[in-house]
Amino acid sequence: MMIWNLGSINIDAFFGVTHLPAPGETLVAQSFSQGLGGKGANMSVAAARAAAPVSHIGAIGADGRWTRERLMEYGVDVPHIHQIEVPTGLANIVVDAEGENTIILLQGANGQLTDAMIGAALAEASPGDFVLMQNETNGQVYAAQTARSLGLRVAYAAAPFEADAVAELAGMIDIMILNAVEAAQLEKATGKPVSEQGIRDVIVTLGAEGCKWIKESQQQVFDAYPAQAVDTTGAGDTFTGYLIAGLDRGLGMEGAIDLALKAASLMVARHGTADVIPDLKEIQDQFGL
Ligand code: RIB
């Protein structure tokens, strides 16, 4: 089956610093690099590296033509990435010596997708395919409605978190992935536990503690694999891309979560985002699948 990923594409600018800057502080970076990123692009690359067929639905500006080429080199289908007259999304990522980060985003072209662009992509989908979405683009409600009407499975990573976006989508999602902070925000905003949001499968990622799979009133905890974390940026996206790829390839939820945790444990030991997401071979070499 195919994964149709309605997702952001960002130019990630990484600043390595000794500590995260305080308000009003000017800080000299120890290092700088630039690469492919965006929660959507990271998930597409992760899914492709997990050997799943993935087609990215997104928008970039002329300054980001290279991002489309790089996605293609990484095995992602790119015919539904549109070049428009708005600059590519930009993320300034500051990472400190402990691997903590802060990210400032400029949405750019990611916020200019039209229903026609999304509809043209999903018109090529087949029942049982996945539609994957995050919160860094527009168009999620239209994509979810279209996906439902076509018999597609809908997976949604609720990041960056917006309670209203989750509320609008809740009845149309099969799988939601969010972190513990986002889960707490959702419970506060709705006054209901994540198990009662009308979503069949909810995965709450817990960083170094692993994750929780919540299905109706049942919940199962999965431990993380040990890792030497130097930079957690993109680890959640890697987890999600691998999770959906595993499900798409027919693994059960437990097997897909296990694969995703393995991929995330390798990812946190690396600096960078889409360009350093591990592939299946690296996971096999490390864990002997
Ligand atoms: O989750 C990491 C991603 O968040 C980065 O690649 C950056 O582009 C932001 O979208």
PDB file of C-alpha atoms and ligand atoms in Angstrom:
ATOM      1  CA  MET A   1       0.000   0.000   0.000  1.00  0.00           C
ATOM      2  CA  MET A   2       1.038   3.638  -0.347  1.00  0.00           C
ATOM      3  CA  ILE A   3       1.519   6.255   2.371  1.00  0.00           C
ATOM      4  CA  TRP A   4       0.266   9.681   1.240  1.00  0.00           C
ATOM      5  CA  ASN A   5       1.984  12.173   3.497  1.00  0.00           C
ATOM      6  CA  LEU A   6       0.484  15.660   3.593  1.00  0.00           C
ATOM      7  CA  GLY A   7       3.488  17.263   5.209  1.00  0.00           C
ATOM      8  CA  SER A   8       5.731  20.231   5.738  1.00  0.00           C
ATOM      9  CA  ILE A   9       9.066  20.642   3.997  1.00  0.00           C
ATOM     10  CA  ASN A  10      11.478  22.965   5.772  1.00  0.00           C
ATOM     11  CA  ILE A  11      14.993  24.168   5.323  1.00  0.00           C
ATOM     12  CA  ASP A  12      16.472  23.311   8.721  1.00  0.00           C
ATOM     13  CA  ALA A  13      19.183  25.684   9.976  1.00  0.00           C
ATOM     14  CA  PHE A  14      21.023  24.148  12.958  1.00  0.00           C
ATOM     15  CA  PHE A  15      22.913  26.246  15.485  1.00  0.00           C
ATOM     16  CA  GLY A  16      25.015  24.294  18.002  1.00  0.00           C
ATOM     17  CA  VAL A  17      25.286  26.253  21.265  1.00  0.00           C
ATOM     18  CA  THR A  18      26.612  25.669  24.767  1.00  0.00           C
ATOM     19  CA  HIS A  19      23.205  26.453  26.313  1.00  0.00           C
ATOM     20  CA  LEU A  20      19.792  27.588  25.094  1.00  0.00           C
ATOM     21  CA  PRO A  21      19.666  31.410  25.017  1.00  0.00           C
ATOM     22  CA  ALA A  22      17.831  33.264  27.788  1.00  0.00           C
ATOM     23  CA  PRO A  23      15.458  36.133  26.901  1.00  0.00           C
ATOM     24  CA  GLY A  24      17.555  39.116  25.760  1.00  0.00           C
ATOM     25  CA  GLU A  25      20.764  37.075  25.490  1.00  0.00           C
ATOM     26  CA  THR A  26      22.971  37.188  22.382  1.00  0.00           C
ATOM     27  CA  LEU A  27      24.745  33.892  21.982  1.00  0.00           C
ATOM     28  CA  VAL A  28      27.588  32.873  19.688  1.00  0.00           C
ATOM     29  CA  ALA A  29      26.972  29.487  18.022  1.00  0.00           C
ATOM     30  CA  GLN A  30      29.720  26.851  18.138  1.00  0.00           C
ATOM     31  CA  SER A  31      28.592  25.304  14.851  1.00  0.00           C
ATOM     32  CA  PHE A  32      26.165  25.794  11.983  1.00  0.00           C
ATOM     33  CA  SER A  33      24.744  23.510   9.316  1.00  0.00           C
ATOM     34  CA  GLN A  34      21.731  23.357   7.044  1.00  0.00           C
ATOM     35  CA  GLY A  35      19.680  20.397   5.828  1.00  0.00           C
ATOM     36  CA  LEU A  36      16.336  18.963   4.813  1.00  0.00           C
ATOM     37  CA  GLY A  37      13.681  18.984   7.511  1.00  0.00           C
ATOM     38  CA  GLY A  38      10.108  19.676   8.474  1.00  0.00           C
ATOM     39  CA  LYS A  39       8.067  17.196  10.455  1.00  0.00           C
ATOM     40  CA  GLY A  40       6.380  16.054   7.256  1.00  0.00           C
ATOM     41  CA  ALA A  41       9.568  15.602   5.238  1.00  0.00           C
ATOM     42  CA  ASN A  42      11.229  13.809   8.153  1.00  0.00           C
ATOM     43  CA  MET A  43       8.302  11.353   8.321  1.00  0.00           C
ATOM     44  CA  SER A  44       8.378  10.759   4.570  1.00  0.00           C
ATOM     45  CA  VAL A  45      12.105  10.036   4.678  1.00  0.00           C
ATOM     46  CA  ALA A  46      11.672   7.732   7.692  1.00  0.00           C
ATOM     47  CA  ALA A  47       8.882   5.799   5.947  1.00  0.00           C
ATOM     48  CA  ALA A  48      10.968   5.495   2.773  1.00  0.00           C
ATOM     49  CA  ARG A  49      13.995   4.343   4.780  1.00  0.00           C
ATOM     50  CA  ALA A  50      11.728   1.741   6.349  1.00  0.00           C
ATOM     51  CA  ALA A  51      11.119   0.492   2.787  1.00  0.00           C
ATOM     52  CA  ALA A  52       7.519   1.717   2.506  1.00  0.00           C
ATOM     53  CA  PRO A  53       6.226   3.423  -0.645  1.00  0.00           C
ATOM     54  CA  VAL A  54       5.516   7.043   0.267  1.00  0.00           C
ATOM     55  CA  SER A  55       4.253   9.967  -1.775  1.00  0.00           C
ATOM     56  CA  HIS A  56       4.712  13.416  -0.274  1.00  0.00           C
ATOM     57  CA  ILE A  57       2.031  16.097  -0.712  1.00  0.00           C
ATOM     58  CA  GLY A  58       3.536  19.506  -0.051  1.00  0.00           C
ATOM     59  CA  ALA A  59       4.660  22.918  -1.264  1.00  0.00           C
ATOM     60  CA  ILE A  60       8.010  24.671  -1.532  1.00  0.00           C
ATOM     61  CA  GLY A  61       9.341  27.933  -2.962  1.00  0.00           C
ATOM     62  CA  ALA A  62      12.045  28.388  -5.603  1.00  0.00           C
ATOM     63  CA  ASP A  63      14.622  28.555  -2.783  1.00  0.00           C
ATOM     64  CA  GLY A  64      13.758  24.987  -1.803  1.00  0.00           C
ATOM     65  CA  ARG A  65      13.990  23.202  -5.145  1.00  0.00           C
ATOM     66  CA  TRP A  66      16.859  21.172  -3.700  1.00  0.00           C
ATOM     67  CA  THR A  67      14.583  19.824  -0.932  1.00  0.00           C
ATOM     68  CA  ARG A  68      12.350  18.171  -3.527  1.00  0.00           C
ATOM     69  CA  GLU A  69      15.380  16.632  -5.229  1.00  0.00           C
ATOM     70  CA  ARG A  70      16.727  15.387  -1.945  1.00  0.00           C
ATOM     71  CA  LEU A  71      13.411  13.778  -1.008  1.00  0.00           C
ATOM     72  CA  MET A  72      13.467  12.019  -4.366  1.00  0.00           C
ATOM     73  CA  GLU A  73      17.037  10.794  -3.734  1.00  0.00           C
ATOM     74  CA  TYR A  74      15.839   9.362  -0.431  1.00  0.00           C
ATOM     75  CA  GLY A  75      13.169   7.309  -2.220  1.00  0.00           C
ATOM     76  CA  VAL A  76      10.119   9.520  -1.682  1.00  0.00           C
ATOM     77  CA  ASP A  77       7.671  10.081  -4.585  1.00  0.00           C
ATOM     78  CA  VAL A  78       7.576  13.819  -5.312  1.00  0.00           C
ATOM     79  CA  PRO A  79       5.064  14.573  -8.122  1.00  0.00           C
ATOM     80  CA  HIS A  80       2.687  16.129  -5.585  1.00  0.00           C
ATOM     81  CA  ILE A  81       5.250  18.581  -4.210  1.00  0.00           C
ATOM     82  CA  HIS A  82       4.354  21.910  -5.782  1.00  0.00           C
ATOM     83  CA  GLN A  83       6.683  24.825  -6.346  1.00  0.00           C
ATOM     84  CA  ILE A  84       4.814  28.062  -5.617  1.00  0.00           C
ATOM     85  CA  GLU A  85       5.564  31.787  -5.315  1.00  0.00           C
ATOM     86  CA  VAL A  86       6.114  31.686  -1.552  1.00  0.00           C
ATOM     87  CA  PRO A  87       9.426  30.881   0.170  1.00  0.00           C
ATOM     88  CA  THR A  88      10.034  27.380   1.511  1.00  0.00           C
ATOM     89  CA  GLY A  89       9.336  26.773   5.201  1.00  0.00           C
ATOM     90  CA  LEU A  90      12.263  27.574   7.451  1.00  0.00           C
ATOM     91  CA  ALA A  91      13.201  26.185  10.859  1.00  0.00           C
ATOM     92  CA  ASN A  92      15.873  27.725  13.058  1.00  0.00           C
ATOM     93  CA  ILE A  93      16.933  24.903  15.358  1.00  0.00           C
ATOM     94  CA  VAL A  94      19.112  25.648  18.360  1.00  0.00           C
ATOM     95  CA  VAL A  95      20.646  22.575  20.021  1.00  0.00           C
ATOM     96  CA  ASP A  96      22.586  22.786  23.279  1.00  0.00           C
ATOM     97  CA  ALA A  97      25.385  20.595  24.635  1.00  0.00           C
ATOM     98  CA  GLU A  98      22.845  18.304  26.372  1.00  0.00           C
ATOM     99  CA  GLY A  99      20.898  17.726  23.144  1.00  0.00           C
ATOM    100  CA  GLU A 100      17.957  19.930  24.182  1.00  0.00           C
ATOM    101  CA  ASN A 101      16.542  22.086  21.406  1.00  0.00           C
ATOM    102  CA  THR A 102      14.309  25.028  20.663  1.00  0.00           C
ATOM    103  CA  ILE A 103      12.818  25.522  17.206  1.00  0.00           C
ATOM    104  CA  ILE A 104      11.460  28.675  15.588  1.00  0.00           C
ATOM    105  CA  LEU A 105       9.376  28.000  12.488  1.00  0.00           C
ATOM    106  CA  LEU A 106       8.388  30.115   9.527  1.00  0.00           C
ATOM    107  CA  GLN A 107       5.551  28.241   7.816  1.00  0.00           C
ATOM    108  CA  GLY A 108       6.125  29.705   4.332  1.00  0.00           C
ATOM    109  CA  ALA A 109       4.877  27.581   1.429  1.00  0.00           C
ATOM    110  CA  ASN A 110       3.695  24.843   3.833  1.00  0.00           C
ATOM    111  CA  GLY A 111       0.633  26.955   4.598  1.00  0.00           C
ATOM    112  CA  GLN A 112      -0.400  27.481   0.971  1.00  0.00           C
ATOM    113  CA  LEU A 113      -1.640  24.062  -0.114  1.00  0.00           C
ATOM    114  CA  THR A 114      -4.950  24.077  -1.956  1.00  0.00           C
ATOM    115  CA  ASP A 115      -7.748  21.510  -1.816  1.00  0.00           C
ATOM    116  CA  ALA A 116      -7.098  20.909  -5.521  1.00  0.00           C
ATOM    117  CA  MET A 117      -3.465  19.921  -4.828  1.00  0.00           C
ATOM    118  CA  ILE A 118      -4.478  17.561  -2.035  1.00  0.00           C
ATOM    119  CA  GLY A 119      -7.454  16.168  -3.966  1.00  0.00           C
ATOM    120  CA  ALA A 120      -5.350  15.471  -7.072  1.00  0.00           C
ATOM    121  CA  ALA A 121      -2.914  13.422  -5.004  1.00  0.00           C
ATOM    122  CA  LEU A 122      -5.545  11.458  -3.088  1.00  0.00           C
ATOM    123  CA  ALA A 123      -7.443  10.720  -6.311  1.00  0.00           C
ATOM    124  CA  GLU A 124      -4.553   8.329  -7.044  1.00  0.00           C
ATOM    125  CA  ALA A 125      -4.922   6.512  -3.694  1.00  0.00           C
ATOM    126  CA  SER A 126      -6.397   3.040  -3.237  1.00  0.00           C
ATOM    127  CA  PRO A 127      -8.561   1.809  -0.345  1.00  0.00           C
ATOM    128  CA  GLY A 128      -6.360   0.753   2.565  1.00  0.00           C
ATOM    129  CA  ASP A 129      -3.594   3.261   1.776  1.00  0.00           C
ATOM    130  CA  PHE A 130      -2.520   5.542   4.627  1.00  0.00           C
ATOM    131  CA  VAL A 131      -2.919   9.312   4.702  1.00  0.00           C
ATOM    132  CA  LEU A 132      -0.434  10.754   7.194  1.00  0.00           C
ATOM    133  CA  MET A 133      -0.631  14.350   8.445  1.00  0.00           C
ATOM    134  CA  GLN A 134       0.946  16.690  10.991  1.00  0.00           C
ATOM    135  CA  ASN A 135       0.187  20.294  11.980  1.00  0.00           C
ATOM    136  CA  GLU A 136       2.811  22.184   9.968  1.00  0.00           C
ATOM    137  CA  THR A 137       0.696  22.498   6.801  1.00  0.00           C
ATOM    138  CA  ASN A 138      -2.836  23.619   6.102  1.00  0.00           C
ATOM    139  CA  GLY A 139      -5.455  21.314   4.544  1.00  0.00           C
ATOM    140  CA  GLN A 140      -5.706  18.556   7.165  1.00  0.00           C
ATOM    141  CA  VAL A 141      -9.509  18.628   7.480  1.00  0.00           C
ATOM    142  CA  TYR A 142     -10.030  18.409   3.722  1.00  0.00           C
ATOM    143  CA  ALA A 143      -7.437  15.616   3.493  1.00  0.00           C
ATOM    144  CA  ALA A 144      -9.063  13.642   6.316  1.00  0.00           C
ATOM    145  CA  GLN A 145     -12.580  14.041   4.872  1.00  0.00           C
ATOM    146  CA  THR A 146     -11.367  12.970   1.441  1.00  0.00           C
ATOM    147  CA  ALA A 147      -9.450  10.054   2.927  1.00  0.00           C
ATOM    148  CA  ARG A 148     -12.525   8.830   4.801  1.00  0.00           C
ATOM    149  CA  SER A 149     -14.695   9.013   1.699  1.00  0.00           C
ATOM    150  CA  LEU A 150     -12.112   6.959  -0.232  1.00  0.00           C
ATOM    151  CA  GLY A 151     -11.672   4.268   2.436  1.00  0.00           C
ATOM    152  CA  LEU A 152      -8.114   5.294   3.338  1.00  0.00           C
ATOM    153  CA  ARG A 153      -6.584   4.943   6.800  1.00  0.00           C
ATOM    154  CA  VAL A 154      -5.789   8.250   8.507  1.00  0.00           C
ATOM    155  CA  ALA A 155      -2.785   8.753  10.804  1.00  0.00           C
ATOM    156  CA  TYR A 156      -2.141  12.085  12.470  1.00  0.00           C
ATOM    157  CA  ALA A 157       0.856  13.323  14.443  1.00  0.00           C
ATOM    158  CA  ALA A 158      -0.527  16.163  16.560  1.00  0.00           C
ATOM    159  CA  ALA A 159       2.586  18.354  16.384  1.00  0.00           C
ATOM    160  CA  PRO A 160       3.056  21.255  16.750  1.00  0.00           C
ATOM    161  CA  PHE A 161       0.118  20.823  19.114  1.00  0.00           C
ATOM    162  CA  GLU A 162      -3.126  22.759  18.550  1.00  0.00           C
ATOM    163  CA  ALA A 163      -6.159  21.657  20.538  1.00  0.00           C
ATOM    164  CA  ASP A 164      -8.592  23.059  17.949  1.00  0.00           C
ATOM    165  CA  ALA A 165      -6.917  21.113  15.145  1.00  0.00           C
ATOM    166  CA  VAL A 166      -7.236  17.857  17.094  1.00  0.00           C
ATOM    167  CA  ALA A 167     -10.885  18.592  17.909  1.00  0.00           C
ATOM    168  CA  GLU A 168     -11.697  19.196  14.228  1.00  0.00           C
ATOM    169  CA  LEU A 169     -10.021  15.974  13.142  1.00  0.00           C
ATOM    170  CA  ALA A 170     -10.796  13.608  16.022  1.00  0.00           C
ATOM    171  CA  GLY A 171     -13.747  11.785  14.435  1.00  0.00           C
ATOM    172  CA  MET A 172     -11.813  11.174  11.216  1.00  0.00           C
ATOM    173  CA  ILE A 173      -8.536   9.739  12.545  1.00  0.00           C
ATOM    174  CA  ASP A 174      -7.641   6.068  12.975  1.00  0.00           C
ATOM    175  CA  ILE A 175      -4.257   6.573  14.649  1.00  0.00           C
ATOM    176  CA  MET A 176      -2.961   9.588  16.543  1.00  0.00           C
ATOM    177  CA  ILE A 177       0.643   9.993  17.663  1.00  0.00           C
ATOM    178  CA  LEU A 178       1.562  12.652  20.213  1.00  0.00           C
ATOM    179  CA  ASN A 179       4.085  13.163  22.988  1.00  0.00           C
ATOM    180  CA  ALA A 180       3.376  13.295  26.709  1.00  0.00           C
ATOM    181  CA  VAL A 181       3.286  17.103  26.820  1.00  0.00           C
ATOM    182  CA  GLU A 182       0.847  17.200  23.898  1.00  0.00           C
ATOM    183  CA  ALA A 183      -1.304  14.478  25.497  1.00  0.00           C
ATOM    184  CA  ALA A 184      -1.525  16.546  28.703  1.00  0.00           C
ATOM    185  CA  GLN A 185      -2.436  19.646  26.658  1.00  0.00           C
ATOM    186  CA  LEU A 186      -5.155  17.690  24.858  1.00  0.00           C
ATOM    187  CA  GLU A 187      -6.619  16.352  28.095  1.00  0.00           C
ATOM    188  CA  LYS A 188      -6.634  19.856  29.587  1.00  0.00           C
ATOM    189  CA  ALA A 189      -8.251  21.421  26.503  1.00  0.00           C
ATOM    190  CA  THR A 190     -10.984  18.790  26.153  1.00  0.00           C
ATOM    191  CA  GLY A 191     -11.453  17.722  29.782  1.00  0.00           C
ATOM    192  CA  LYS A 192     -11.266  14.089  28.577  1.00  0.00           C
ATOM    193  CA  PRO A 193      -8.494  11.472  28.704  1.00  0.00           C
ATOM    194  CA  VAL A 194      -6.765  10.671  25.395  1.00  0.00           C
ATOM    195  CA  SER A 195      -8.546   7.305  25.405  1.00  0.00           C
ATOM    196  CA  GLU A 196     -11.897   9.121  25.075  1.00  0.00           C
ATOM    197  CA  GLN A 197     -11.165  11.382  22.099  1.00  0.00           C
ATOM    198  CA  GLY A 198     -12.940   9.075  19.619  1.00  0.00           C
ATOM    199  CA  ILE A 199      -9.679   7.811  18.081  1.00  0.00           C
ATOM    200  CA  ARG A 200      -9.145   4.048  17.764  1.00  0.00           C
ATOM    201  CA  ASP A 201      -5.402   3.898  18.428  1.00  0.00           C
ATOM    202  CA  VAL A 202      -3.428   6.550  20.281  1.00  0.00           C
ATOM    203  CA  ILE A 203       0.335   6.352  20.723  1.00  0.00           C
ATOM    204  CA  VAL A 204       1.872   8.623  23.352  1.00  0.00           C
ATOM    205  CA  THR A 205       5.642   8.884  22.969  1.00  0.00           C
ATOM    206  CA  LEU A 206       7.570   9.233  26.234  1.00  0.00           C
ATOM    207  CA  GLY A 207      11.109  10.076  25.109  1.00  0.00           C
ATOM    208  CA  ALA A 208      13.689   7.969  26.963  1.00  0.00           C
ATOM    209  CA  GLU A 209      10.821   6.066  28.623  1.00  0.00           C
ATOM    210  CA  GLY A 210       9.507   4.619  25.349  1.00  0.00           C
ATOM    211  CA  CYS A 211       5.814   4.948  24.508  1.00  0.00           C
ATOM    212  CA  LYS A 212       2.272   3.991  25.444  1.00  0.00           C
ATOM    213  CA  TRP A 213      -0.287   2.450  23.075  1.00  0.00           C
ATOM    214  CA  ILE A 214      -3.819   3.332  24.165  1.00  0.00           C
ATOM    215  CA  LYS A 215      -6.715   1.468  22.605  1.00  0.00           C
ATOM    216  CA  GLU A 216     -10.091   2.145  24.179  1.00  0.00           C
ATOM    217  CA  SER A 217      -9.619   1.504  27.905  1.00  0.00           C
ATOM    218  CA  GLN A 218      -6.537  -0.728  27.432  1.00  0.00           C
ATOM    219  CA  GLN A 219      -3.017   0.563  27.488  1.00  0.00           C
ATOM    220  CA  GLN A 220       0.345  -1.076  26.871  1.00  0.00           C
ATOM    221  CA  VAL A 221       3.734   0.443  27.679  1.00  0.00           C
ATOM    222  CA  PHE A 222       6.810  -0.200  25.520  1.00  0.00           C
ATOM    223  CA  ASP A 223      10.288   0.559  26.860  1.00  0.00           C
ATOM    224  CA  ALA A 224      12.691   2.598  24.742  1.00  0.00           C
ATOM    225  CA  TYR A 225      15.903   0.985  23.530  1.00  0.00           C
ATOM    226  CA  PRO A 226      18.975   2.387  25.323  1.00  0.00           C
ATOM    227  CA  ALA A 227      20.655   5.243  23.452  1.00  0.00           C
ATOM    228  CA  GLN A 228      23.358   7.869  23.863  1.00  0.00           C
ATOM    229  CA  ALA A 229      21.180  10.892  23.069  1.00  0.00           C
ATOM    230  CA  VAL A 230      23.007  13.881  21.577  1.00  0.00           C
ATOM    231  CA  ASP A 231      20.090  15.509  19.712  1.00  0.00           C
ATOM    232  CA  THR A 232      16.429  14.553  19.962  1.00  0.00           C
ATOM    233  CA  THR A 233      15.350  16.748  17.009  1.00  0.00           C
ATOM    234  CA  GLY A 234      13.410  14.655  14.508  1.00  0.00           C
ATOM    235  CA  ALA A 235      13.333  11.530  16.701  1.00  0.00           C
ATOM    236  CA  GLY A 236       9.545  11.731  17.093  1.00  0.00           C
ATOM    237  CA  ASP A 237       9.145  12.144  13.322  1.00  0.00           C
ATOM    238  CA  THR A 238      11.401   9.130  12.754  1.00  0.00           C
ATOM    239  CA  PHE A 239       9.261   7.132  15.192  1.00  0.00           C
ATOM    240  CA  THR A 240       6.060   8.115  13.369  1.00  0.00           C
ATOM    241  CA  GLY A 241       7.417   7.449   9.871  1.00  0.00           C
ATOM    242  CA  TYR A 242       8.655   4.013  10.898  1.00  0.00           C
ATOM    243  CA  LEU A 243       5.448   3.221  12.797  1.00  0.00           C
ATOM    244  CA  ILE A 244       3.221   3.927   9.801  1.00  0.00           C
ATOM    245  CA  ALA A 245       5.629   2.183   7.437  1.00  0.00           C
ATOM    246  CA  GLY A 246       5.550  -0.899   9.675  1.00  0.00           C
ATOM    247  CA  LEU A 247       1.748  -0.927   9.761  1.00  0.00           C
ATOM    248  CA  ASP A 248       1.630  -0.327   6.006  1.00  0.00           C
ATOM    249  CA  ARG A 249       3.885  -3.342   5.486  1.00  0.00           C
ATOM    250  CA  GLY A 250       1.493  -5.510   7.517  1.00  0.00           C
ATOM    251  CA  LEU A 251       3.164  -5.569  10.936  1.00  0.00           C
ATOM    252  CA  GLY A 252       0.791  -5.591  13.901  1.00  0.00           C
ATOM    253  CA  MET A 253       0.822  -2.553  16.193  1.00  0.00           C
ATOM    254  CA  GLU A 254       3.287  -4.161  18.635  1.00  0.00           C
ATOM    255  CA  GLY A 255       5.728  -5.018  15.840  1.00  0.00           C
ATOM    256  CA  ALA A 256       5.421  -1.587  14.250  1.00  0.00           C
ATOM    257  CA  ILE A 257       6.012   0.145  17.610  1.00  0.00           C
ATOM    258  CA  ASP A 258       9.061  -2.028  18.261  1.00  0.00           C
ATOM    259  CA  LEU A 259      10.539  -1.131  14.872  1.00  0.00           C
ATOM    260  CA  ALA A 260       9.775   2.563  15.438  1.00  0.00           C
ATOM    261  CA  LEU A 261      11.449   2.540  18.874  1.00  0.00           C
ATOM    262  CA  LYS A 262      14.556   0.952  17.376  1.00  0.00           C
ATOM    263  CA  ALA A 263      14.745   3.606  14.662  1.00  0.00           C
ATOM    264  CA  ALA A 264      14.206   6.424  17.201  1.00  0.00           C
ATOM    265  CA  SER A 265      16.965   5.079  19.457  1.00  0.00           C
ATOM    266  CA  LEU A 266      19.472   5.337  16.590  1.00  0.00           C
ATOM    267  CA  MET A 267      18.160   8.757  15.570  1.00  0.00           C
ATOM    268  CA  VAL A 268      18.684  10.425  18.973  1.00  0.00           C
ATOM    269  CA  ALA A 269      22.377   9.497  18.824  1.00  0.00           C
ATOM    270  CA  ARG A 270      22.828  11.680  15.691  1.00  0.00           C
ATOM    271  CA  HIS A 271      22.864  15.384  14.975  1.00  0.00           C
ATOM    272  CA  GLY A 272      20.406  16.518  12.289  1.00  0.00           C
ATOM    273  CA  THR A 273      16.986  15.658  10.928  1.00  0.00           C
ATOM    274  CA  ALA A 274      15.868  14.116   7.593  1.00  0.00           C
ATOM    275  CA  ASP A 275      19.415  13.693   6.280  1.00  0.00           C
ATOM    276  CA  VAL A 276      20.485  11.356   9.090  1.00  0.00           C
ATOM    277  CA  ILE A 277      17.405   9.159   9.597  1.00  0.00           C
ATOM    278  CA  PRO A 278      18.576   5.541   9.831  1.00  0.00           C
ATOM    279  CA  ASP A 279      17.563   2.961   7.249  1.00  0.00           C
ATOM    280  CA  LEU A 280      16.401  -0.617   7.801  1.00  0.00           C
ATOM    281  CA  LYS A 281      19.895  -2.003   7.185  1.00  0.00           C
ATOM    282  CA  GLU A 282      21.310   0.106  10.028  1.00  0.00           C
ATOM    283  CA  ILE A 283      18.531  -1.131  12.296  1.00  0.00           C
ATOM    284  CA  GLN A 284      19.231  -4.712  11.285  1.00  0.00           C
ATOM    285  CA  ASP A 285      22.979  -4.229  11.880  1.00  0.00           C
ATOM    286  CA  GLN A 286      22.304  -2.799  15.334  1.00  0.00           C
ATOM    287  CA  PHE A 287      19.479  -5.019  16.532  1.00  0.00           C
ATOM    288  CA  GLY A 288      19.833  -8.084  14.322  1.00  0.00           C
ATOM    289  CA  LEU A 289      16.208  -8.222  13.122  1.00  0.00           C
TER     290      LEU A 289
HETATM  291  O1  RIB B   1      10.502  17.673  14.448  1.00  0.00           O
HETATM  292  C1  RIB B   1      11.656  18.269  13.933  1.00  0.00           C
HETATM  293  C2  RIB B   1      11.294  19.228  12.844  1.00  0.00           C
HETATM  294  O2  RIB B   1      10.530  20.283  13.404  1.00  0.00           O
HETATM  295  C3  RIB B   1      12.466  19.905  12.175  1.00  0.00           C
HETATM  296  O3  RIB B   1      12.947  19.193  11.053  1.00  0.00           O
HETATM  297  C4  RIB B   1      11.940  21.301  11.849  1.00  0.00           C
HETATM  298  O4  RIB B   1      11.873  21.570  10.502  1.00  0.00           O
HETATM  299  C5  RIB B   1      10.577  21.375  12.523  1.00  0.00           C
HETATM  300  O5  RIB B   1       9.555  21.189  11.642  1.00  0.00           O
END
